[in-house]
GROMACS .gro file of C-alpha atoms in nm:
model
  472
    1MET     CA    1  -1.620  -0.841  -1.883
    2HIS     CA    2  -1.382  -0.685  -1.704
    3ARG     CA    3  -1.071  -0.925  -1.639
    4ALA     CA    4  -1.080  -0.904  -1.269
    5ALA     CA    5  -1.430  -0.994  -1.253
    6TYR     CA    6  -1.349  -1.290  -1.503
    7VAL     CA    7  -1.067  -1.400  -1.264
    8GLY     CA    8  -1.289  -1.392  -0.967
    9GLU     CA    9  -1.595  -1.562  -1.129
   10GLU     CA   10  -1.361  -1.825  -1.274
   11LEU     CA   11  -1.205  -1.900  -0.954
   12TYR     CA   12  -1.520  -1.913  -0.752
   13THR     CA   13  -1.676  -2.157  -1.014
   14LEU     CA   14  -1.349  -2.384  -1.006
   15LEU     CA   15  -1.327  -2.367  -0.639
   16ARG     CA   16  -1.695  -2.384  -0.531
   17VAL     CA   17  -1.658  -2.714  -0.403
   18LEU     CA   18  -1.421  -2.600  -0.143
   19LYS     CA   19  -1.686  -2.354   0.045
   20PRO     CA   20  -1.730  -2.451   0.398
   21ALA     CA   21  -2.007  -2.692   0.495
   22GLN     CA   22  -2.016  -2.692   0.893
   23GLU     CA   23  -1.630  -2.677   0.966
   24GLU     CA   24  -1.534  -2.309   1.013
   25GLU     CA   25  -1.149  -2.372   1.063
   26ARG     CA   26  -0.946  -2.211   0.793
   27ASN     CA   27  -0.681  -2.361   0.582
   28ARG     CA   28  -0.356  -2.326   0.668
   29LEU     CA   29  -0.086  -2.152   0.472
   30LEU     CA   30   0.271  -2.266   0.436
   31VAL     CA   31   0.540  -2.127   0.215
   32ARG     CA   32   0.849  -2.291   0.106
   33LEU     CA   33   1.126  -2.068   0.053
   34ASP     CA   34   1.372  -2.247  -0.183
   35CYS     CA   35   1.714  -2.113  -0.088
   36ALA     CA   36   1.904  -2.439  -0.209
   37LEU     CA   37   1.945  -2.303  -0.570
   38ALA     CA   38   2.204  -2.379  -0.813
   39HIS     CA   39   2.512  -2.126  -0.769
   40TRP     CA   40   2.330  -1.973  -0.511
   41ASP     CA   41   2.536  -1.712  -0.250
   42VAL     CA   42   2.407  -1.755   0.083
   43LEU     CA   43   2.526  -1.395   0.144
   44LEU     CA   44   2.285  -1.251  -0.073
   45LEU     CA   45   2.025  -1.365   0.170
   46GLN     CA   46   2.196  -1.126   0.458
   47SER     CA   47   2.250  -0.836   0.201
   48ARG     CA   48   2.025  -0.543   0.259
   49VAL     CA   49   1.744  -0.430   0.013
   50ALA     CA   50   1.563  -0.103   0.135
   51GLY     CA   51   1.687  -0.128   0.507
   52LEU     CA   52   1.626  -0.495   0.568
   53THR     CA   53   1.796  -0.821   0.457
   54LEU     CA   54   1.656  -0.973   0.174
   55PHE     CA   55   1.576  -1.298   0.402
   56LYS     CA   56   1.388  -1.083   0.660
   57ARG     CA   57   1.204  -0.899   0.350
   58HIS     CA   58   1.081  -1.281   0.253
   59LEU     CA   59   0.956  -1.352   0.612
   60LEU     CA   60   0.765  -1.011   0.640
   61THR     CA   61   0.595  -1.021   0.295
   62TRP     CA   62   0.455  -1.349   0.392
   63LYS     CA   63   0.363  -1.242   0.761
   64ARG     CA   64   0.181  -0.973   0.630
   65VAL     CA   65  -0.086  -1.224   0.436
   66ASP     CA   66  -0.116  -1.447   0.736
   67ALA     CA   67   0.126  -1.720   0.658
   68ASP     CA   68   0.143  -1.988   0.928
   69ARG     CA   69   0.493  -2.077   0.877
   70ILE     CA   70   0.749  -2.059   0.625
   71GLN     CA   71   0.984  -2.363   0.506
   72VAL     CA   72   1.319  -2.319   0.386
   73ALA     CA   73   1.508  -2.537   0.202
   74ALA     CA   74   1.874  -2.459   0.277
   75GLY     CA   75   2.068  -2.781   0.101
   76GLU     CA   76   2.429  -2.756   0.210
   77ALA     CA   77   2.385  -2.411   0.371
   78TRP     CA   78   2.162  -2.554   0.642
   79GLU     CA   79   2.393  -2.426   0.938
   80GLU     CA   80   2.441  -2.094   0.788
   81ILE     CA   81   2.077  -2.020   0.686
   82SER     CA   82   1.957  -2.189   1.022
   83ARG     CA   83   2.162  -1.895   1.221
   84LEU     CA   84   1.996  -1.626   0.978
   85ALA     CA   85   1.677  -1.737   1.038
   86CYS     CA   86   1.703  -1.730   1.434
   87LYS     CA   87   1.876  -1.382   1.380
   88SER     CA   88   1.553  -1.265   1.138
   89SER     CA   89   1.274  -1.415   1.362
   90VAL     CA   90   0.931  -1.257   1.276
   91GLU     CA   91   0.685  -1.261   1.610
   92GLY     CA   92   0.414  -1.507   1.501
   93LEU     CA   93   0.575  -1.652   1.205
   94LYS     CA   94   0.706  -2.013   1.256
   95VAL     CA   95   1.012  -2.083   1.025
   96GLU     CA   96   1.166  -2.420   0.974
   97VAL     CA   97   1.492  -2.459   0.812
   98VAL     CA   98   1.517  -2.831   0.639
   99ALA     CA   99   1.790  -2.974   0.385
  100ARG     CA  100   1.519  -3.026   0.123
  101PHE     CA  101   1.160  -3.004   0.091
  102GLU     CA  102   0.942  -3.310   0.170
  103LYS     CA  103   0.600  -3.379   0.065
  104ALA     CA  104   0.368  -3.107   0.236
  105PRO     CA  105   0.109  -3.227   0.481
  106HIS     CA  106  -0.247  -3.295   0.383
  107GLY     CA  107  -0.475  -2.984   0.437
  108GLU     CA  108  -0.227  -2.702   0.389
  109ILE     CA  109  -0.215  -2.450   0.122
  110VAL     CA  110   0.125  -2.463  -0.003
  111ILE     CA  111   0.300  -2.156  -0.190
  112ASP     CA  112   0.662  -2.219  -0.377
  113GLN     CA  113   0.872  -1.926  -0.388
  114ARG     CA  114   1.261  -1.881  -0.494
  115GLY     CA  115   1.459  -1.736  -0.252
  116ASP     CA  116   1.670  -1.512  -0.517
  117THR     CA  117   1.322  -1.344  -0.609
  118LEU     CA  118   1.195  -1.038  -0.444
  119LEU     CA  119   0.823  -1.013  -0.468
  120ASP     CA  120   0.588  -0.680  -0.445
  121PRO     CA  121   0.377  -0.714  -0.117
  122LYS     CA  122   0.109  -0.575  -0.252
  123MET     CA  123   0.066  -0.807  -0.550
  124VAL     CA  124   0.128  -1.114  -0.296
  125GLY     CA  125  -0.153  -0.984  -0.075
  126ARG     CA  126  -0.404  -0.929  -0.319
  127LEU     CA  127  -0.356  -1.286  -0.474
  128ALA     CA  128  -0.339  -1.490  -0.125
  129ARG     CA  129  -0.598  -1.309  -0.018
  130GLN     CA  130  -0.850  -1.349  -0.270
  131VAL     CA  131  -0.733  -1.730  -0.304
  132ARG     CA  132  -0.776  -1.796   0.032
  133LEU     CA  133  -1.123  -1.618   0.111
  134LEU     CA  134  -1.240  -1.839  -0.191
  135LEU     CA  135  -1.058  -2.163  -0.047
  136GLU     CA  136  -1.204  -2.122   0.322
  137GLY     CA  137  -1.328  -2.476   0.400
  138PRO     CA  138  -1.280  -2.819   0.558
  139LYS     CA  139  -0.916  -2.933   0.564
  140LYS     CA  140  -0.964  -3.257   0.358
  141GLN     CA  141  -1.087  -3.073   0.063
  142CYS     CA  142  -0.798  -2.825   0.058
  143PRO     CA  143  -0.616  -2.779  -0.268
  144ARG     CA  144  -0.263  -2.976  -0.269
  145SER     CA  145  -0.078  -2.643  -0.350
  146LEU     CA  146  -0.048  -2.290  -0.491
  147SER     CA  147   0.292  -2.260  -0.674
  148LEU     CA  148   0.456  -1.928  -0.798
  149ILE     CA  149   0.522  -2.008  -1.132
  150ASP     CA  150   0.867  -1.952  -1.279
  151ASP     CA  151   0.889  -2.012  -1.629
  152ARG     CA  152   1.239  -1.890  -1.704
  153PRO     CA  153   1.466  -2.028  -1.413
  154ALA     CA  154   1.758  -1.868  -1.606
  155ASP     CA  155   1.840  -1.490  -1.496
  156TYR     CA  156   1.654  -1.249  -1.698
  157PRO     CA  157   1.854  -0.986  -1.910
  158PRO     CA  158   1.815  -0.626  -1.807
  159VAL     CA  159   1.564  -0.502  -2.088
  160GLU     CA  160   1.310  -0.808  -1.945
  161LYS     CA  161   1.371  -0.694  -1.565
  162SER     CA  162   1.078  -0.611  -1.361
  163PRO     CA  163   1.048  -0.220  -1.357
  164TYR     CA  164   0.787  -0.286  -1.055
  165LYS     CA  165   0.453  -0.073  -1.144
  166VAL     CA  166   0.361   0.212  -0.921
  167GLY     CA  167   0.096   0.203  -0.699
  168VAL     CA  168  -0.147  -0.053  -0.613
  169ALA     CA  169  -0.148  -0.402  -0.818
  170ASP     CA  170  -0.359  -0.388  -1.093
  171ASP     CA  171  -0.650  -0.640  -1.157
  172HIS     CA  172  -0.593  -0.617  -1.536
  173ASP     CA  173  -0.236  -0.798  -1.466
  174LEU     CA  174  -0.436  -1.116  -1.322
  175GLN     CA  175  -0.478  -1.347  -1.619
  176TYR     CA  176  -0.520  -1.740  -1.638
  177VAL     CA  177  -0.242  -1.909  -1.852
  178GLU     CA  178  -0.338  -2.226  -2.040
  179GLY     CA  179  -0.037  -2.418  -2.152
  180THR     CA  180   0.264  -2.219  -2.305
  181HIS     CA  181   0.294  -1.841  -2.273
  182ASP     CA  182   0.371  -1.802  -2.662
  183GLY     CA  183   0.735  -1.689  -2.573
  184GLU     CA  184   0.596  -1.388  -2.327
  185PRO     CA  185   0.782  -1.354  -2.015
  186HIS     CA  186   0.533  -1.455  -1.716
  187PRO     CA  187   0.742  -1.513  -1.462
  188LEU     CA  188   0.520  -1.529  -1.121
  189GLY     CA  189   0.161  -1.636  -1.048
  190LEU     CA  190  -0.045  -1.895  -0.869
  191GLU     CA  191  -0.100  -2.252  -0.982
  192VAL     CA  192  -0.407  -2.422  -0.801
  193HIS     CA  193  -0.394  -2.792  -0.754
  194LEU     CA  194  -0.739  -2.927  -0.676
  195PRO     CA  195  -0.760  -3.274  -0.483
  196ASP     CA  196  -0.711  -3.583  -0.753
  197GLY     CA  197  -0.947  -3.644  -0.999
  198GLN     CA  198  -1.144  -3.337  -0.945
  199SER     CA  199  -0.964  -3.071  -1.221
  200ALA     CA  200  -0.668  -3.003  -1.377
  201PRO     CA  201  -0.424  -2.758  -1.254
  202ARG     CA  202  -0.496  -2.388  -1.318
  203GLN     CA  203  -0.240  -2.112  -1.332
  204VAL     CA  204  -0.302  -1.723  -1.264
  205SER     CA  205  -0.001  -1.526  -1.392
  206ILE     CA  206   0.073  -1.171  -1.240
  207GLY     CA  207   0.303  -1.065  -1.535
  208ARG     CA  208   0.641  -0.948  -1.515
  209HIS     CA  209   0.610  -0.622  -1.294
  210TYR     CA  210   0.571  -0.710  -0.948
  211TRP     CA  211   0.932  -0.916  -0.890
  212HIS     CA  212   1.300  -0.871  -0.893
  213ARG     CA  213   1.571  -1.126  -0.942
  214ILE     CA  214   1.887  -1.066  -0.715
  215SER     CA  215   2.167  -1.265  -0.895
  216SER     CA  216   2.453  -1.048  -0.711
  217LEU     CA  217   2.497  -0.796  -0.452
  218ARG     CA  218   2.484  -0.539  -0.760
  219GLU     CA  219   2.119  -0.609  -0.795
  220THR     CA  220   2.032  -0.498  -0.451
  221ARG     CA  221   2.045  -0.130  -0.534
  222PRO     CA  222   1.791  -0.136  -0.837
  223ALA     CA  223   1.583  -0.380  -0.599
  224ALA     CA  224   1.595  -0.114  -0.317
  225ARG     CA  225   1.466   0.159  -0.583
  226LYS     CA  226   1.181  -0.045  -0.718
  227VAL     CA  227   1.069  -0.126  -0.338
  228LEU     CA  228   1.052   0.248  -0.295
  229LEU     CA  229   0.878   0.302  -0.617
  230ALA     CA  230   0.608  -0.005  -0.500
  231THR     CA  231   0.531   0.243  -0.230
  232MET     CA  232   0.357   0.503  -0.445
  233LYS     CA  233  -0.017   0.482  -0.490
  234ALA     CA  234  -0.233   0.472  -0.792
  235THR     CA  235  -0.413   0.772  -0.661
  236ASP     CA  236  -0.127   0.967  -0.650
  237GLY     CA  237  -0.171   1.278  -0.917
  238ILE     CA  238   0.053   1.529  -1.087
  239TYR     CA  239   0.125   1.716  -0.747
  240ALA     CA  240   0.170   1.406  -0.547
  241ARG     CA  241   0.406   1.257  -0.823
  242THR     CA  242   0.610   1.584  -0.799
  243ASN     CA  243   0.629   1.566  -0.398
  244ARG     CA  244   0.737   1.190  -0.472
  245ARG     CA  245   1.050   1.328  -0.651
  246VAL     CA  246   1.148   1.488  -0.315
  247SER     CA  247   1.007   1.235  -0.054
  248LEU     CA  248   1.142   0.925  -0.224
  249LEU     CA  249   1.496   1.090  -0.193
  250ILE     CA  250   1.452   1.165   0.150
  251SER     CA  251   1.322   0.796   0.214
  252ARG     CA  252   1.607   0.624   0.042
  253ILE     CA  253   1.844   0.835   0.296
  254LEU     CA  254   1.630   0.728   0.586
  255LEU     CA  255   1.583   0.358   0.515
  256PRO     CA  256   1.916   0.217   0.656
  257THR     CA  257   1.850   0.450   0.965
  258PRO     CA  258   1.635   0.356   1.290
  259VAL     CA  259   1.384   0.664   1.196
  260THR     CA  260   1.030   0.526   1.211
  261PRO     CA  261   0.751   0.624   1.007
  262ASN     CA  262   0.578   0.774   1.323
  263MET     CA  263   0.884   1.001   1.398
  264VAL     CA  264   0.868   1.161   1.024
  265THR     CA  265   0.477   1.194   1.093
  266VAL     CA  266   0.573   1.367   1.408
  267MET     CA  267   0.828   1.583   1.219
  268THR     CA  268   0.533   1.687   0.972
  269PHE     CA  269   0.314   1.799   1.270
  270PHE     CA  270   0.577   2.032   1.389
  271GLY     CA  271   0.648   2.166   1.037
  272SER     CA  272   0.262   2.248   1.009
  273LEU     CA  273   0.249   2.440   1.335
  274ALA     CA  274   0.530   2.643   1.265
  275ALA     CA  275   0.390   2.739   0.916
  276GLY     CA  276   0.058   2.845   1.117
  277LEU     CA  277   0.277   3.055   1.349
  278LEU     CA  278   0.450   3.225   1.077
  279TYR     CA  279   0.125   3.303   0.910
  280ALA     CA  280  -0.004   3.446   1.224
  281LEU     CA  281   0.251   3.714   1.220
  282GLY     CA  282   0.063   3.876   0.969
  283THR     CA  283   0.370   4.024   0.770
  284TYR     CA  284   0.441   3.947   0.405
  285PRO     CA  285   0.778   3.785   0.481
  286ALA     CA  286   0.651   3.593   0.747
  287MET     CA  287   0.353   3.449   0.571
  288LEU     CA  288   0.569   3.370   0.257
  289ALA     CA  289   0.830   3.181   0.490
  290GLY     CA  290   0.486   3.018   0.611
  291GLY     CA  291   0.376   2.930   0.287
  292PHE     CA  292   0.725   2.768   0.179
  293LEU     CA  293   0.733   2.567   0.487
  294ALA     CA  294   0.371   2.437   0.419
  295TRP     CA  295   0.496   2.341   0.077
  296PHE     CA  296   0.785   2.169   0.219
  297SER     CA  297   0.590   1.982   0.487
  298SER     CA  298   0.341   1.838   0.238
  299MET     CA  299   0.656   1.694   0.041
  300LEU     CA  300   0.770   1.554   0.404
  301ASP     CA  301   0.427   1.415   0.422
  302GLY     CA  302   0.492   1.129   0.182
  303VAL     CA  303   0.812   0.992   0.372
  304ASP     CA  304   0.628   0.821   0.641
  305GLY     CA  305   0.409   0.652   0.423
  306GLU     CA  306   0.692   0.519   0.205
  307LEU     CA  307   0.886   0.416   0.525
  308ALA     CA  308   0.603   0.242   0.667
  309ARG     CA  309   0.552   0.037   0.323
  310ALA     CA  310   0.893  -0.053   0.244
  311LYS     CA  311   0.999  -0.149   0.599
  312PHE     CA  312   0.672  -0.320   0.703
  313GLN     CA  313   0.600  -0.071   0.985
  314GLN     CA  314   0.232  -0.052   0.925
  315SER     CA  315   0.026   0.021   1.247
  316ASP     CA  316  -0.321   0.121   1.335
  317PHE     CA  317  -0.173   0.376   1.545
  318GLY     CA  318   0.041   0.486   1.267
  319CYS     CA  319  -0.273   0.516   1.039
  320TRP     CA  320  -0.463   0.714   1.270
  321LEU     CA  321  -0.177   0.964   1.389
  322GLU     CA  322  -0.092   1.025   1.020
  323MET     CA  323  -0.447   1.112   0.974
  324VAL     CA  324  -0.471   1.344   1.284
  325CYS     CA  325  -0.192   1.505   1.209
  326ASP     CA  326  -0.286   1.568   0.822
  327TYR     CA  327  -0.595   1.762   0.932
  328LEU     CA  328  -0.415   1.934   1.211
  329PHE     CA  329  -0.200   2.072   0.899
  330TYR     CA  330  -0.539   2.253   0.763
  331VAL     CA  331  -0.621   2.358   1.148
  332PHE     CA  332  -0.276   2.519   1.225
  333LEU     CA  333  -0.227   2.680   0.898
  334PHE     CA  334  -0.628   2.819   0.857
  335THR     CA  335  -0.606   2.935   1.192
  336GLY     CA  336  -0.272   3.115   1.138
  337MET     CA  337  -0.412   3.279   0.840
  338GLY     CA  338  -0.727   3.419   1.019
  339ILE     CA  339  -0.496   3.576   1.281
  340GLY     CA  340  -0.276   3.710   1.042
  341LEU     CA  341  -0.498   3.903   0.833
  342TYR     CA  342  -0.665   4.028   1.131
  343ARG     CA  343  -0.362   4.163   1.261
  344SER     CA  344  -0.239   4.305   0.957
  345THR     CA  345  -0.580   4.463   0.843
  346GLY     CA  346  -0.762   4.503   1.205
  347ASN     CA  347  -1.061   4.349   1.061
  348ILE     CA  348  -1.240   4.069   1.295
  349TRP     CA  349  -1.427   3.940   1.002
  350TRP     CA  350  -1.098   3.759   0.876
  351LEU     CA  351  -1.088   3.580   1.235
  352GLY     CA  352  -1.411   3.478   1.205
  353ILE     CA  353  -1.356   3.342   0.840
  354GLY     CA  354  -1.041   3.160   0.966
  355ILE     CA  355  -1.225   2.970   1.298
  356GLU     CA  356  -1.534   2.893   1.051
  357SER     CA  357  -1.307   2.733   0.801
  358VAL     CA  358  -1.132   2.519   1.102
  359ALA     CA  359  -1.477   2.419   1.218
  360ALA     CA  360  -1.528   2.283   0.858
  361VAL     CA  361  -1.204   2.111   0.862
  362VAL     CA  362  -1.315   1.935   1.187
  363LEU     CA  363  -1.643   1.819   1.066
  364ALA     CA  364  -1.476   1.663   0.757
  365PHE     CA  365  -1.231   1.495   0.956
  366TRP     CA  366  -1.533   1.366   1.147
  367VAL     CA  367  -1.705   1.268   0.823
  368VAL     CA  368  -1.374   1.107   0.669
  369ALA     CA  369  -1.315   0.930   1.021
  370VAL     CA  370  -1.662   0.771   0.988
  371GLN     CA  371  -1.591   0.644   0.626
  372ARG     CA  372  -1.254   0.511   0.687
  373ARG     CA  373  -1.387   0.305   1.020
  374ARG     CA  374  -1.664   0.163   0.785
  375TYR     CA  375  -1.416   0.066   0.523
  376GLY     CA  376  -1.236  -0.095   0.786
  377GLU     CA  377  -1.545  -0.306   0.924
  378GLU     CA  378  -1.561  -0.403   0.550
  379GLY     CA  379  -1.278  -0.619   0.610
  380GLU     CA  380  -1.053  -0.373   0.388
  381ASP     CA  381  -0.697  -0.257   0.442
  382VAL     CA  382  -0.786   0.108   0.583
  383GLY     CA  383  -0.464   0.232   0.407
  384GLU     CA  384  -0.651   0.155   0.075
  385TYR     CA  385  -0.917   0.384   0.168
  386GLY     CA  386  -0.801   0.656  -0.042
  387THR     CA  387  -0.820   0.439  -0.348
  388ALA     CA  388  -1.168   0.296  -0.266
  389PHE     CA  389  -1.310   0.613  -0.206
  390GLN     CA  390  -1.202   0.726  -0.569
  391LYS     CA  391  -1.327   0.412  -0.703
  392ARG     CA  392  -1.676   0.407  -0.523
  393VAL     CA  393  -1.730   0.794  -0.614
  394GLU     CA  394  -1.618   0.744  -0.984
  395ALA     CA  395  -1.904   0.458  -1.006
  396GLU     CA  396  -2.125   0.660  -0.871
  397GLN     CA  397  -2.091   0.991  -1.046
  398ASP     CA  398  -2.301   0.910  -1.350
  399ARG     CA  399  -2.607   0.902  -1.142
  400SER     CA  400  -2.527   1.163  -0.846
  401PRO     CA  401  -2.429   1.532  -0.947
  402LEU     CA  402  -2.278   1.556  -0.584
  403ALA     CA  403  -2.050   1.252  -0.675
  404PHE     CA  404  -1.957   1.393  -0.987
  405LEU     CA  405  -1.827   1.725  -0.831
  406THR     CA  406  -1.652   1.518  -0.556
  407ARG     CA  407  -1.465   1.306  -0.819
  408LYS     CA  408  -1.364   1.635  -1.011
  409LEU     CA  409  -1.278   1.842  -0.717
  410THR     CA  410  -1.127   1.607  -0.435
  411PHE     CA  411  -0.762   1.650  -0.570
  412LEU     CA  412  -0.802   2.039  -0.470
  413ALA     CA  413  -0.835   1.968  -0.103
  414THR     CA  414  -0.554   1.693  -0.065
  415ARG     CA  415  -0.210   1.757   0.149
  416ALA     CA  416  -0.019   1.705  -0.194
  417ALA     CA  417  -0.205   1.994  -0.398
  418MET     CA  418  -0.332   2.264  -0.147
  419PRO     CA  419   0.024   2.356  -0.049
  420TYR     CA  420   0.095   2.468  -0.395
  421TYR     CA  421  -0.167   2.706  -0.437
  422ILE     CA  422  -0.147   2.845  -0.074
  423PHE     CA  423   0.224   2.929  -0.168
  424PHE     CA  424   0.116   3.047  -0.508
  425PHE     CA  425  -0.110   3.325  -0.356
  426THR     CA  426   0.102   3.408  -0.096
  427LEU     CA  427   0.384   3.455  -0.323
  428LEU     CA  428   0.162   3.707  -0.502
  429GLY     CA  429   0.037   3.882  -0.214
  430LEU     CA  430  -0.313   3.751  -0.245
  431ALA     CA  431  -0.349   3.649   0.112
  432LYS     CA  432  -0.704   3.798   0.142
  433VAL     CA  433  -0.836   3.584  -0.173
  434LEU     CA  434  -0.657   3.304  -0.048
  435MET     CA  435  -0.883   3.298   0.272
  436GLY     CA  436  -1.166   3.375   0.070
  437LEU     CA  437  -1.107   3.076  -0.135
  438VAL     CA  438  -1.029   2.822   0.187
  439PHE     CA  439  -1.366   2.943   0.337
  440LEU     CA  440  -1.556   2.847   0.040
  441GLY     CA  441  -1.352   2.526  -0.032
  442THR     CA  442  -1.355   2.397   0.312
  443ASN     CA  443  -1.742   2.415   0.334
  444VAL     CA  444  -1.759   2.280  -0.003
  445ALA     CA  445  -1.555   1.988   0.075
  446LEU     CA  446  -1.744   1.925   0.398
  447ILE     CA  447  -2.081   1.877   0.185
  448LEU     CA  448  -1.926   1.669  -0.077
  449ALA     CA  449  -1.778   1.457   0.179
  450ALA     CA  450  -2.103   1.374   0.358
  451SER     CA  451  -2.278   1.319   0.059
  452VAL     CA  452  -2.081   1.005  -0.023
  453THR     CA  453  -2.061   0.868   0.322
  454ARG     CA  454  -2.364   0.609   0.201
  455LEU     CA  455  -2.118   0.455  -0.028
  456PHE     CA  456  -1.957   0.315   0.275
  457GLY     CA  457  -2.045   0.048   0.535
  458ARG     CA  458  -2.115  -0.274   0.344
  459ARG     CA  459  -2.098  -0.588   0.547
  460ALA     CA  460  -1.775  -0.728   0.590
  461PRO     CA  461  -1.710  -1.069   0.384
  462GLU     CA  462  -1.648  -1.373   0.581
  463GLY     CA  463  -1.308  -1.434   0.698
  464SER     CA  464  -1.177  -1.108   0.607
  465ARG     CA  465  -0.860  -0.962   0.787
  466ALA     CA  466  -0.821  -0.689   1.034
  467PRO     CA  467  -0.718  -0.319   0.880
  468ARG     CA  468  -0.346  -0.237   0.860
  469ARG     CA  469  -0.178   0.078   0.820
  470SER     CA  470  -0.058   0.203   0.502
  471ALA     CA  471   0.041   0.573   0.505
  472PRO     CA  472   0.032   0.800   0.216
   0.00000   0.00000   0.00000
């Protein structure tokens, strides 16, 4: 049995008694952030990691999974951490600074975390959401606590420090832990305590790939690198990963600046417009410059999503803006190609082919927008639509030839891959061949995208969250 399915079924069996009877009020989530550690330097909480202070990053990570409040144990540094908490306030999140933790109120889910440990928000979200949905029920039946496991409180040697896995957290990393860990490092996870007498605590480990221990200012730099690596997606293919070599460098430069993801998205819009205008001139040098600009814009296209995920600046508007600008890239480029070939050859057919290709792109945009909306109505994060699309099509490909073709050909139409082919054909002076392939590809892509729309639109699970932006 698939390990993710095993974990899900075991949690369901274990926590069935906690399902709601009549009461619909959800359990409250309390995060206890331990900053009163031995030899802990409070100044590290103010150090910047990927454009945000470590303390602010902790708050935003738990705000993203809808924590109700955060309690910070400050020890003797109560006054300094209180000022920092006031300065780092997050709207809608209550932060309480105490000298030491007391017994948690009955009826709250409690998650404990060390203040010097940076967590991957994707894994935190996956675990918190999965457990919280299963724990919906009357407060009197709420588990006592959900604790982040830290089996080795001592600092890990460099060889064992987390590399941060690239892309979305993998369900295969979820595993139950019984007793000891046989010497293997499993530093973080969840420990479920049921009410007295019902069951022994159960631990779910997430392995060692989704955290970073910050013991000195020297650790902030590798931690920032891991934050950026964690913004990559599991769906990134060879072209997207090649683009990331450039986009991650740009993102690292922009992280400490006031530049927002939406600003970068608008910059890619103007880059796409300029590329289309260059193609419309119809000369070989202008078309070659347009092809290069289109290729560079595709690399810049990854920066907005990297900044959004690294700085917790996701938004529904940003997701919509990014999707619109992605499709306008094709509209500008294909329109420019049609006009340019018409001007260079005098044949009106090239203009017609360009217009028809743009029409196919617009219809495909509408189909994808419908699918994303339906995916959001299922209660899922629309930023993960691309991953869900690939998984659902892959599961269907054995039963449907169209799904099989969609799975195999989708990457050709992506913003990451297509500019490589556009630049290559333009460089070789094969603009006419390129336009013919564009005409064929856009219409095939429309048919394939429409054929899998039925895979979206299931009923949203009870207690699901509103969609959030996570641009590519």
